[in-house]
mmCIF file of C-alpha atoms in Angstrom:
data_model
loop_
_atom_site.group_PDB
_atom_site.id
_atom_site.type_symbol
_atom_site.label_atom_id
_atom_site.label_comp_id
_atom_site.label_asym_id
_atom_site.label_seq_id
_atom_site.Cartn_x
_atom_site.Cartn_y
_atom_site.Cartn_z
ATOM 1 C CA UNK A 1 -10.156 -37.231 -14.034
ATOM 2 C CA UNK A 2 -12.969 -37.775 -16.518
ATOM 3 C CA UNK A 3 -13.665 -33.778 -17.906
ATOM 4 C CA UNK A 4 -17.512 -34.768 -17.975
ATOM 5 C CA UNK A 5 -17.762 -36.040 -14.541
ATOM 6 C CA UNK A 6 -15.867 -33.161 -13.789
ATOM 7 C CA UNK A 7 -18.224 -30.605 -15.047
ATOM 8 C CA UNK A 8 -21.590 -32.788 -13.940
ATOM 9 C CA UNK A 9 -20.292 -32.199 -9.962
ATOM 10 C CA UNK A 10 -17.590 -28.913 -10.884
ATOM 11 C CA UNK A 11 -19.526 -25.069 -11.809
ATOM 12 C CA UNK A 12 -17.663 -23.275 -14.150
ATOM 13 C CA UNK A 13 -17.072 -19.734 -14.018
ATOM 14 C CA UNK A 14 -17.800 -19.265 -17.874
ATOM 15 C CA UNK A 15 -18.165 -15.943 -18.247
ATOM 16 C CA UNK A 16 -14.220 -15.480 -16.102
ATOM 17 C CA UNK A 17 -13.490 -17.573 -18.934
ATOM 18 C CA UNK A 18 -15.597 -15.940 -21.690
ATOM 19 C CA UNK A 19 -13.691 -12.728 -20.634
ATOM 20 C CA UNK A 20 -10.165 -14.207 -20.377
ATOM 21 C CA UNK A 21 -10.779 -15.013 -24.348
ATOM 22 C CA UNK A 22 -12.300 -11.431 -24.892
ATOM 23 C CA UNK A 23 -16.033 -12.714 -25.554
ATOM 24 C CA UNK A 24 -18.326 -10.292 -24.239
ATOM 25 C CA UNK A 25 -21.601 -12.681 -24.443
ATOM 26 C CA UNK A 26 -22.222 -16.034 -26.427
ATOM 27 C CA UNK A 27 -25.650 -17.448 -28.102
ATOM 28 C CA UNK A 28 -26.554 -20.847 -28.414
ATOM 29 C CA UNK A 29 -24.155 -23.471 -30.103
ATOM 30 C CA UNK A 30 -23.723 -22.736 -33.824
ATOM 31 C CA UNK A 31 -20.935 -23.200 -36.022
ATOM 32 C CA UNK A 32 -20.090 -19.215 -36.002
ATOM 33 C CA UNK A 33 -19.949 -19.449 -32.207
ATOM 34 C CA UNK A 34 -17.193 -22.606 -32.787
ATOM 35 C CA UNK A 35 -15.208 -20.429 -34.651
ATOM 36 C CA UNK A 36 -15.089 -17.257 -32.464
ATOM 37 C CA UNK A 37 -14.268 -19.590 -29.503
ATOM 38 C CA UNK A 38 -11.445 -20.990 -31.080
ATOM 39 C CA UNK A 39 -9.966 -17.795 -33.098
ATOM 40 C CA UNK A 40 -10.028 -15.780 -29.482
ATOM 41 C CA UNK A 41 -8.624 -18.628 -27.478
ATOM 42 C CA UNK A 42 -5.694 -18.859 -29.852
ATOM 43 C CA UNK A 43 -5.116 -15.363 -29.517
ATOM 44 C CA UNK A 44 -5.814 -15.108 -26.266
ATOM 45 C CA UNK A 45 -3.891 -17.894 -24.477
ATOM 46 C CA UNK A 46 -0.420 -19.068 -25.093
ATOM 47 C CA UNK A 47 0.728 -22.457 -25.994
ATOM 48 C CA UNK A 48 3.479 -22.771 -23.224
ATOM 49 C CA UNK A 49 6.046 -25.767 -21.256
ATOM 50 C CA UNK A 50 6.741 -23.192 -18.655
ATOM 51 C CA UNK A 51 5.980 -25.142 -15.723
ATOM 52 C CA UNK A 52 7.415 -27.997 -16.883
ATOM 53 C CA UNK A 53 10.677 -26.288 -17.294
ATOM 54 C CA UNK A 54 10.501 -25.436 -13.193
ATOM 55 C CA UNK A 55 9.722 -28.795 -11.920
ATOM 56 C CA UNK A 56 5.606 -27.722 -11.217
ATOM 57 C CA UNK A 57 3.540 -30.777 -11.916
ATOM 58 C CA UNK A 58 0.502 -30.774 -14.264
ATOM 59 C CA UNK A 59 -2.142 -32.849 -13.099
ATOM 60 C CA UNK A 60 -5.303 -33.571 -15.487
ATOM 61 C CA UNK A 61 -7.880 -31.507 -12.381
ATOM 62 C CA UNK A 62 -9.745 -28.894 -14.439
ATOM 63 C CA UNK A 63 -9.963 -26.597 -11.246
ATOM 64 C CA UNK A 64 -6.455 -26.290 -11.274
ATOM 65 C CA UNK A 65 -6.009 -25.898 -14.484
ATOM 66 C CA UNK A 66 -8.862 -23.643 -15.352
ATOM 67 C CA UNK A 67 -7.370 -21.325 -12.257
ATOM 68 C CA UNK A 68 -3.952 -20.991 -13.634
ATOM 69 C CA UNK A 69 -4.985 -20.304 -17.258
ATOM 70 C CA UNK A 70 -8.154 -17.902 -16.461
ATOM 71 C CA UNK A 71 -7.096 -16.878 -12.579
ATOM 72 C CA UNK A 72 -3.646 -16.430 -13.332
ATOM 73 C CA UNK A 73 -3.588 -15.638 -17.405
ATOM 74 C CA UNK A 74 -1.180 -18.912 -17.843
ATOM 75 C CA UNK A 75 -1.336 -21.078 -21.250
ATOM 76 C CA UNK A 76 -0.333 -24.279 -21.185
ATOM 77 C CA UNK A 77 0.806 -27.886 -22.996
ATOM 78 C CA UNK A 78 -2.217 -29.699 -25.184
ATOM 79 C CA UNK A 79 -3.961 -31.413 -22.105
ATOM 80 C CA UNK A 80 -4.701 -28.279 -20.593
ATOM 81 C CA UNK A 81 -5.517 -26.504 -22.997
ATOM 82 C CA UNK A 82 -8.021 -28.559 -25.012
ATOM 83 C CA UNK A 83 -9.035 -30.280 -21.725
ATOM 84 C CA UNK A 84 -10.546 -27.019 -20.458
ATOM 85 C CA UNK A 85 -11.692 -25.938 -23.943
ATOM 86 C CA UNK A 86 -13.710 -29.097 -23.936
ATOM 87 C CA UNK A 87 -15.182 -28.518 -20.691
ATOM 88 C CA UNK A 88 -15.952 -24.859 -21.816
ATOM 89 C CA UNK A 89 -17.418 -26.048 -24.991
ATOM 90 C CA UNK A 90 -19.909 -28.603 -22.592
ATOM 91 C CA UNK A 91 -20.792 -26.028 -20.412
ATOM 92 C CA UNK A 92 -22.148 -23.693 -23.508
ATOM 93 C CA UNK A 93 -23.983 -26.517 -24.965
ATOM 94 C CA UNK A 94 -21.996 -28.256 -27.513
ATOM 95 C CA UNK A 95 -21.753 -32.265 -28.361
ATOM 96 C CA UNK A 96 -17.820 -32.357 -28.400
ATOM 97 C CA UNK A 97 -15.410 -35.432 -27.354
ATOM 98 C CA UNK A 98 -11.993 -35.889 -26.946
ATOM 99 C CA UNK A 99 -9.734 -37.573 -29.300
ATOM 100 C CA UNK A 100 -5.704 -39.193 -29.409
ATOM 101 C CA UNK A 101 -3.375 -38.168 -31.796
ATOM 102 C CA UNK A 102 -0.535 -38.977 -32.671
ATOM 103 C CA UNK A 103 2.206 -37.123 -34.211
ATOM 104 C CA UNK A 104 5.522 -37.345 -36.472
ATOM 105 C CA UNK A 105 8.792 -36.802 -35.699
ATOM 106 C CA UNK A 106 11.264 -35.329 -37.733
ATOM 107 C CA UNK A 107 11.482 -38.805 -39.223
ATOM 108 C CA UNK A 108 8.017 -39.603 -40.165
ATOM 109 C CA UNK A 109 8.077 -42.024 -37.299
ATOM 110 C CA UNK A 110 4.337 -41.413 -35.420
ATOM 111 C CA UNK A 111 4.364 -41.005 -31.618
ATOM 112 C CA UNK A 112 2.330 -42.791 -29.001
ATOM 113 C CA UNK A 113 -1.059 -43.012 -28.379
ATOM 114 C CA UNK A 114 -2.564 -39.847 -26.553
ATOM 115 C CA UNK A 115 0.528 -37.508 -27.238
ATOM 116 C CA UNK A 116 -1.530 -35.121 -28.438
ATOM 117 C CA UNK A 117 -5.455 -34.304 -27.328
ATOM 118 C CA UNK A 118 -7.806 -32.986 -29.739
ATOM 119 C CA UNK A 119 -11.128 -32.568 -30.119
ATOM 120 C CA UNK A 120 -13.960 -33.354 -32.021
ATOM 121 C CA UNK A 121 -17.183 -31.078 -31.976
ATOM 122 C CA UNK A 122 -20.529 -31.362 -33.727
ATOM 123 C CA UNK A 123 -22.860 -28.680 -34.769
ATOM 124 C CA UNK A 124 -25.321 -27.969 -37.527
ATOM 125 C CA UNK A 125 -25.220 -31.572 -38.707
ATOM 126 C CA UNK A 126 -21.094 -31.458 -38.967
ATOM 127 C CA UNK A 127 -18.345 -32.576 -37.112
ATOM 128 C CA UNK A 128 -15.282 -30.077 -36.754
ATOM 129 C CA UNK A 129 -11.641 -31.051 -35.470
ATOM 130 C CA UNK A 130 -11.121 -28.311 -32.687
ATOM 131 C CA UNK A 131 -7.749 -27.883 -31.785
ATOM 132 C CA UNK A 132 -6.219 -24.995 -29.221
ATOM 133 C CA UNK A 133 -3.161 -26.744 -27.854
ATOM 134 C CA UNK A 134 -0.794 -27.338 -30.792
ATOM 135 C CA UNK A 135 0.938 -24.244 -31.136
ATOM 136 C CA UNK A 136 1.275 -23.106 -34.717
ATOM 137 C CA UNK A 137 -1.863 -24.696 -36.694
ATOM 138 C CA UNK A 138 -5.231 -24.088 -38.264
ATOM 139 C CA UNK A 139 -6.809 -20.643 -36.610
ATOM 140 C CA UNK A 140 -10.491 -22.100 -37.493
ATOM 141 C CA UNK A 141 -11.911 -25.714 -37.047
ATOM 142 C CA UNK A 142 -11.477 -27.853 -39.837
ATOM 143 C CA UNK A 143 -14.424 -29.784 -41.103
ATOM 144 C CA UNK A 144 -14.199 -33.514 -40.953
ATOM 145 C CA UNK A 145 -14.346 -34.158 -44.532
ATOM 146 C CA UNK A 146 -12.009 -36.413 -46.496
ATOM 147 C CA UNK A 147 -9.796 -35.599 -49.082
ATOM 148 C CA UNK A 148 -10.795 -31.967 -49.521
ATOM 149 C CA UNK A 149 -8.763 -29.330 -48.903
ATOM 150 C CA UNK A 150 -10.097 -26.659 -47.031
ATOM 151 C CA UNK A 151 -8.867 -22.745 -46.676
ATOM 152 C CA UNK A 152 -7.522 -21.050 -43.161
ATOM 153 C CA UNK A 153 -6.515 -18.022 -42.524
ATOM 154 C CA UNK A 154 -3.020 -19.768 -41.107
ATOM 155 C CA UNK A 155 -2.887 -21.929 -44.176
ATOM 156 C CA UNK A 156 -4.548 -24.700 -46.174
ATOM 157 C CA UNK A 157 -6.033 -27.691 -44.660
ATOM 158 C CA UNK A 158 -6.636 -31.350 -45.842
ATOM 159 C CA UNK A 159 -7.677 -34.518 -43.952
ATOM 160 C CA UNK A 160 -6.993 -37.543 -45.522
ATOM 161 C CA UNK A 161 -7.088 -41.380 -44.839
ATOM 162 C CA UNK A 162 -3.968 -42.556 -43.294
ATOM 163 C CA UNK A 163 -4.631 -46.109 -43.046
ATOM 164 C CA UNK A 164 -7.439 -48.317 -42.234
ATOM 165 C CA UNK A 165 -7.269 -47.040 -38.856
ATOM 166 C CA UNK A 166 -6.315 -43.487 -39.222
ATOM 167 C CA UNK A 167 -7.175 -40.394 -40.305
ATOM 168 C CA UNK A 168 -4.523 -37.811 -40.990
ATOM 169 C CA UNK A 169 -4.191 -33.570 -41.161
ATOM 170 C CA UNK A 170 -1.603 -32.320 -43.611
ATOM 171 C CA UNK A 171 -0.954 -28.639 -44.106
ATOM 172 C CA UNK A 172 -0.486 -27.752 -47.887
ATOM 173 C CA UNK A 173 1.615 -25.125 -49.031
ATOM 174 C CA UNK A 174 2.521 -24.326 -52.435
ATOM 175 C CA UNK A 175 0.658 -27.603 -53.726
ATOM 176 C CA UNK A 176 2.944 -29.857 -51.608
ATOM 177 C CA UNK A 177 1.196 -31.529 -48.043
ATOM 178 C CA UNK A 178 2.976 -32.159 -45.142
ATOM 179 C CA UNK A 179 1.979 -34.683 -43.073
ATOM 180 C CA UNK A 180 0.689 -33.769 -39.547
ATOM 181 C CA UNK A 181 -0.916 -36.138 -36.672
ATOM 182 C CA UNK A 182 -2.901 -38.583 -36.910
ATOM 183 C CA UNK A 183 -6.291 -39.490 -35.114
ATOM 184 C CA UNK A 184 -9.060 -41.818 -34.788
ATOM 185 C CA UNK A 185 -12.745 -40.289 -33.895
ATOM 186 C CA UNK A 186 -12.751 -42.577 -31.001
ATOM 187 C CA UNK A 187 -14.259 -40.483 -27.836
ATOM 188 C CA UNK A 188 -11.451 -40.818 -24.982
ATOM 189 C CA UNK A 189 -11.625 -40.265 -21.358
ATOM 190 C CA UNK A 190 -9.329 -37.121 -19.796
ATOM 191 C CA UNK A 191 -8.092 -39.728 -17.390
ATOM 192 C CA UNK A 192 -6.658 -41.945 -20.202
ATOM 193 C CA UNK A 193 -3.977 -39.114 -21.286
ATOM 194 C CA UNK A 194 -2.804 -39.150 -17.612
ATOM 195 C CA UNK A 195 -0.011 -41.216 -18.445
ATOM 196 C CA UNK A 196 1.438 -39.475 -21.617
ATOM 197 C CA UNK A 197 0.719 -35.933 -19.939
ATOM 198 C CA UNK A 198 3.247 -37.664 -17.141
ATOM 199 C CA UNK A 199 5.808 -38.800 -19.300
ATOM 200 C CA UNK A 200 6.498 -35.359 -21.550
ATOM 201 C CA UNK A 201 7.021 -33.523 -17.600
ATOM 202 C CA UNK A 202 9.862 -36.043 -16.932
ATOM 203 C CA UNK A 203 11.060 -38.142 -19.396
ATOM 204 C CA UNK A 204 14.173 -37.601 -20.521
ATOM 205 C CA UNK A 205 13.207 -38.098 -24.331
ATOM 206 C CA UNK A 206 10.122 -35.565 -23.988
ATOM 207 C CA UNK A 207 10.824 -33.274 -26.532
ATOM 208 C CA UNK A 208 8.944 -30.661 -23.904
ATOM 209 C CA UNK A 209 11.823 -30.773 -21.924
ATOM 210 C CA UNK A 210 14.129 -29.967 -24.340
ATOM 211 C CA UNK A 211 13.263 -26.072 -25.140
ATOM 212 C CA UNK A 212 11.736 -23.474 -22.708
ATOM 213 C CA UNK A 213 9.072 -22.230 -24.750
ATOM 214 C CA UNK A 214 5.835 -19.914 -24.962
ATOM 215 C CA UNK A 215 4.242 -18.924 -28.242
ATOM 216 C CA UNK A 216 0.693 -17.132 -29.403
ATOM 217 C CA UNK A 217 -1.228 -16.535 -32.331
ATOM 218 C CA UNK A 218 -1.606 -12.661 -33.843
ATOM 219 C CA UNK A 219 -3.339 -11.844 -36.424
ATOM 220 C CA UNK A 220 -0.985 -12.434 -39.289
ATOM 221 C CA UNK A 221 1.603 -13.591 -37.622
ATOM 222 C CA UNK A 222 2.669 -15.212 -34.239
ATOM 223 C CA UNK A 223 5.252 -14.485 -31.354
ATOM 224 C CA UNK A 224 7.617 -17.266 -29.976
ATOM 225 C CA UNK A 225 9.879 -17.268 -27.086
ATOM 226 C CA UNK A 226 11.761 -19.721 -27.189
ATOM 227 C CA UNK A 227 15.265 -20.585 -25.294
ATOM 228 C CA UNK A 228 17.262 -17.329 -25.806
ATOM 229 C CA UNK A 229 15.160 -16.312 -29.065
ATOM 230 C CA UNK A 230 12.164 -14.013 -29.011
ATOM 231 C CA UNK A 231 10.754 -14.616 -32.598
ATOM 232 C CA UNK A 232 8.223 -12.361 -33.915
ATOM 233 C CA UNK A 233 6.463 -12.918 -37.502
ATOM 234 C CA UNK A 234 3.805 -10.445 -39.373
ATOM 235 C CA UNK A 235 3.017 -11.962 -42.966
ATOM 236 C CA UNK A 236 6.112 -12.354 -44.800
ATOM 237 C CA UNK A 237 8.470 -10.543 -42.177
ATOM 238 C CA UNK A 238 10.579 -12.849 -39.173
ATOM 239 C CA UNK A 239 11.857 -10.561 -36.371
ATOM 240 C CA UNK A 240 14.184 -12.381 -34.327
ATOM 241 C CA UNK A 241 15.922 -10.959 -30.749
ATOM 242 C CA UNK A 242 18.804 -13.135 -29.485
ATOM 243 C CA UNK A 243 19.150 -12.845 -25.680
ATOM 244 C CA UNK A 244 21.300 -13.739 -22.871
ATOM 245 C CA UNK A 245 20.571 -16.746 -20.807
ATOM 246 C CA UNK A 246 19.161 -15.423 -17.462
ATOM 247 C CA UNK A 247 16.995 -13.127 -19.396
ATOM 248 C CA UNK A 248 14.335 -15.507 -20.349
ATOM 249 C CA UNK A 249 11.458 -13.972 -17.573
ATOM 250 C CA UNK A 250 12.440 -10.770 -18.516
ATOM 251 C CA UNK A 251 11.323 -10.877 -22.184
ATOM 252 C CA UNK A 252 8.141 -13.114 -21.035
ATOM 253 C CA UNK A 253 7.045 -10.161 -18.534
ATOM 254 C CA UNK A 254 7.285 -7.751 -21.353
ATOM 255 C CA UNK A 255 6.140 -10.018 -24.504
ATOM 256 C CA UNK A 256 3.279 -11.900 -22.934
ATOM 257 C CA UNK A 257 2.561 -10.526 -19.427
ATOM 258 C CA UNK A 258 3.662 -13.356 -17.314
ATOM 259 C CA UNK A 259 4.958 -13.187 -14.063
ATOM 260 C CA UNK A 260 6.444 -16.866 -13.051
#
């Protein structure tokens, strides 16, 4: 379902949502305004494969999905997450489009297209990669500017050219990149990651299907559930909780609130 036919014929409760990201009140678009969206919505609303893990199909219909992760304080996998984000961003005013991406495996080897959806948003005469459904990555946008690196609060930044095709995000640490997903700025339908949003619920070789998993941005650190783990990091310092295997709800009711 295409998000901007969506939100032409669909009203959005934005201020349910403004308040499920702990914004009290929003001005017009600006690139401040980018950033607070993002930093609360990362800290606000877990990346999470829950319902994929009990069999609950995830359909690409923004009502649904905007009731389970405002109504019912969910998270969710990539497409819901940056689908509704978009359709957020739209309904405050801001030129944004979705993207594929494609990422690497532990072998370098790049995935599919539209395994990943990201976004691209302009304001003040940039363009900013928005991104709120990849788990662990950059806190802020990251400015669509080649070949310089650029400062985070969850790390350091660069976009690069991956090929003629491609461009690329690498996370540097201690002078060395690592290579992250690539993209084209090609603006994509939500219908057209229908398929790939399908295949990581039930294919076998999904890795989403391989760990249970919910994890969330803190400031200075981040909190993972994950299997039997509960991980917990502030700066430097890695707290980790080993648990037994039926015990999985009860750390997410007391870690992140959620009742399944």
């Amino acid at each position: 379902m295409n998000t901007e036919k969506e939100s032409n014929s669909i009203t959005m409760d934005k201020q349910a949502y403004l308040d499920r990201i702990k914004i009290e009140s929003v001005t017009a678009p600006s690139r401040a305004l980018l950033f607070q969206l993002q930093q609360q919505h990362l800290l606000h609303v877990p990346f999470e494969n829950l319902d994929i893990h009990h069999q609950r199909p995830i359909r690409l219909a923004l009502p649904a999905i905007f009731q389970k992760i405002v109504g019912n304080r969910r998270g969710g996998f990539c497409y819901e997450l940056n689908g509704l984000f978009c359709w957020l961003l739209r309904e405050l005013g801001f030129a944004v489009e979705m993207i594929s991406a494609r990422v690497p495996d532990n072998n370098g080897v790049y995935s599919p297209e539209f395994d990943h959806l990201a976004l691209l948003v302009k304001v003040e005469g940039k363009t900013f990669l928005a991104d709120v459904g990849f788990g662990k990555f950059s806190f802020q946008p990251i400015e669509l500017l080649i070949g310089q690196a650029q400062q985070d609060p969850f790390g350091q930044f660069i976009i690069v050219q991956h090929d003629e095709d491609y461009l690329r995000i690498d996370t540097i640490s201690q002078g060395v990149a690592t290579p992250g997903y690539i993209f084209k700025t090609q603006a994509r339908a939500y219908e057209e990651f229908a398929g790939m949003c399908h295949y990581h619920q039930t294919d076998p070789n999904s890795h989403f299907l391989r760990n249970k998993l919910i994890t969330i941005a803190q400031l200075g650190g981040r909190m993972t559930l994950i299997n039997r783990q509960l991980k917990i990091t502030r700066g430097d310092s890695v707290e980790e909780t080993e648990f037994a295997e039926g015990e999985f709800e009860q750390y997410l009711e007391q870690y992140f609130g959620i009742v399944l």
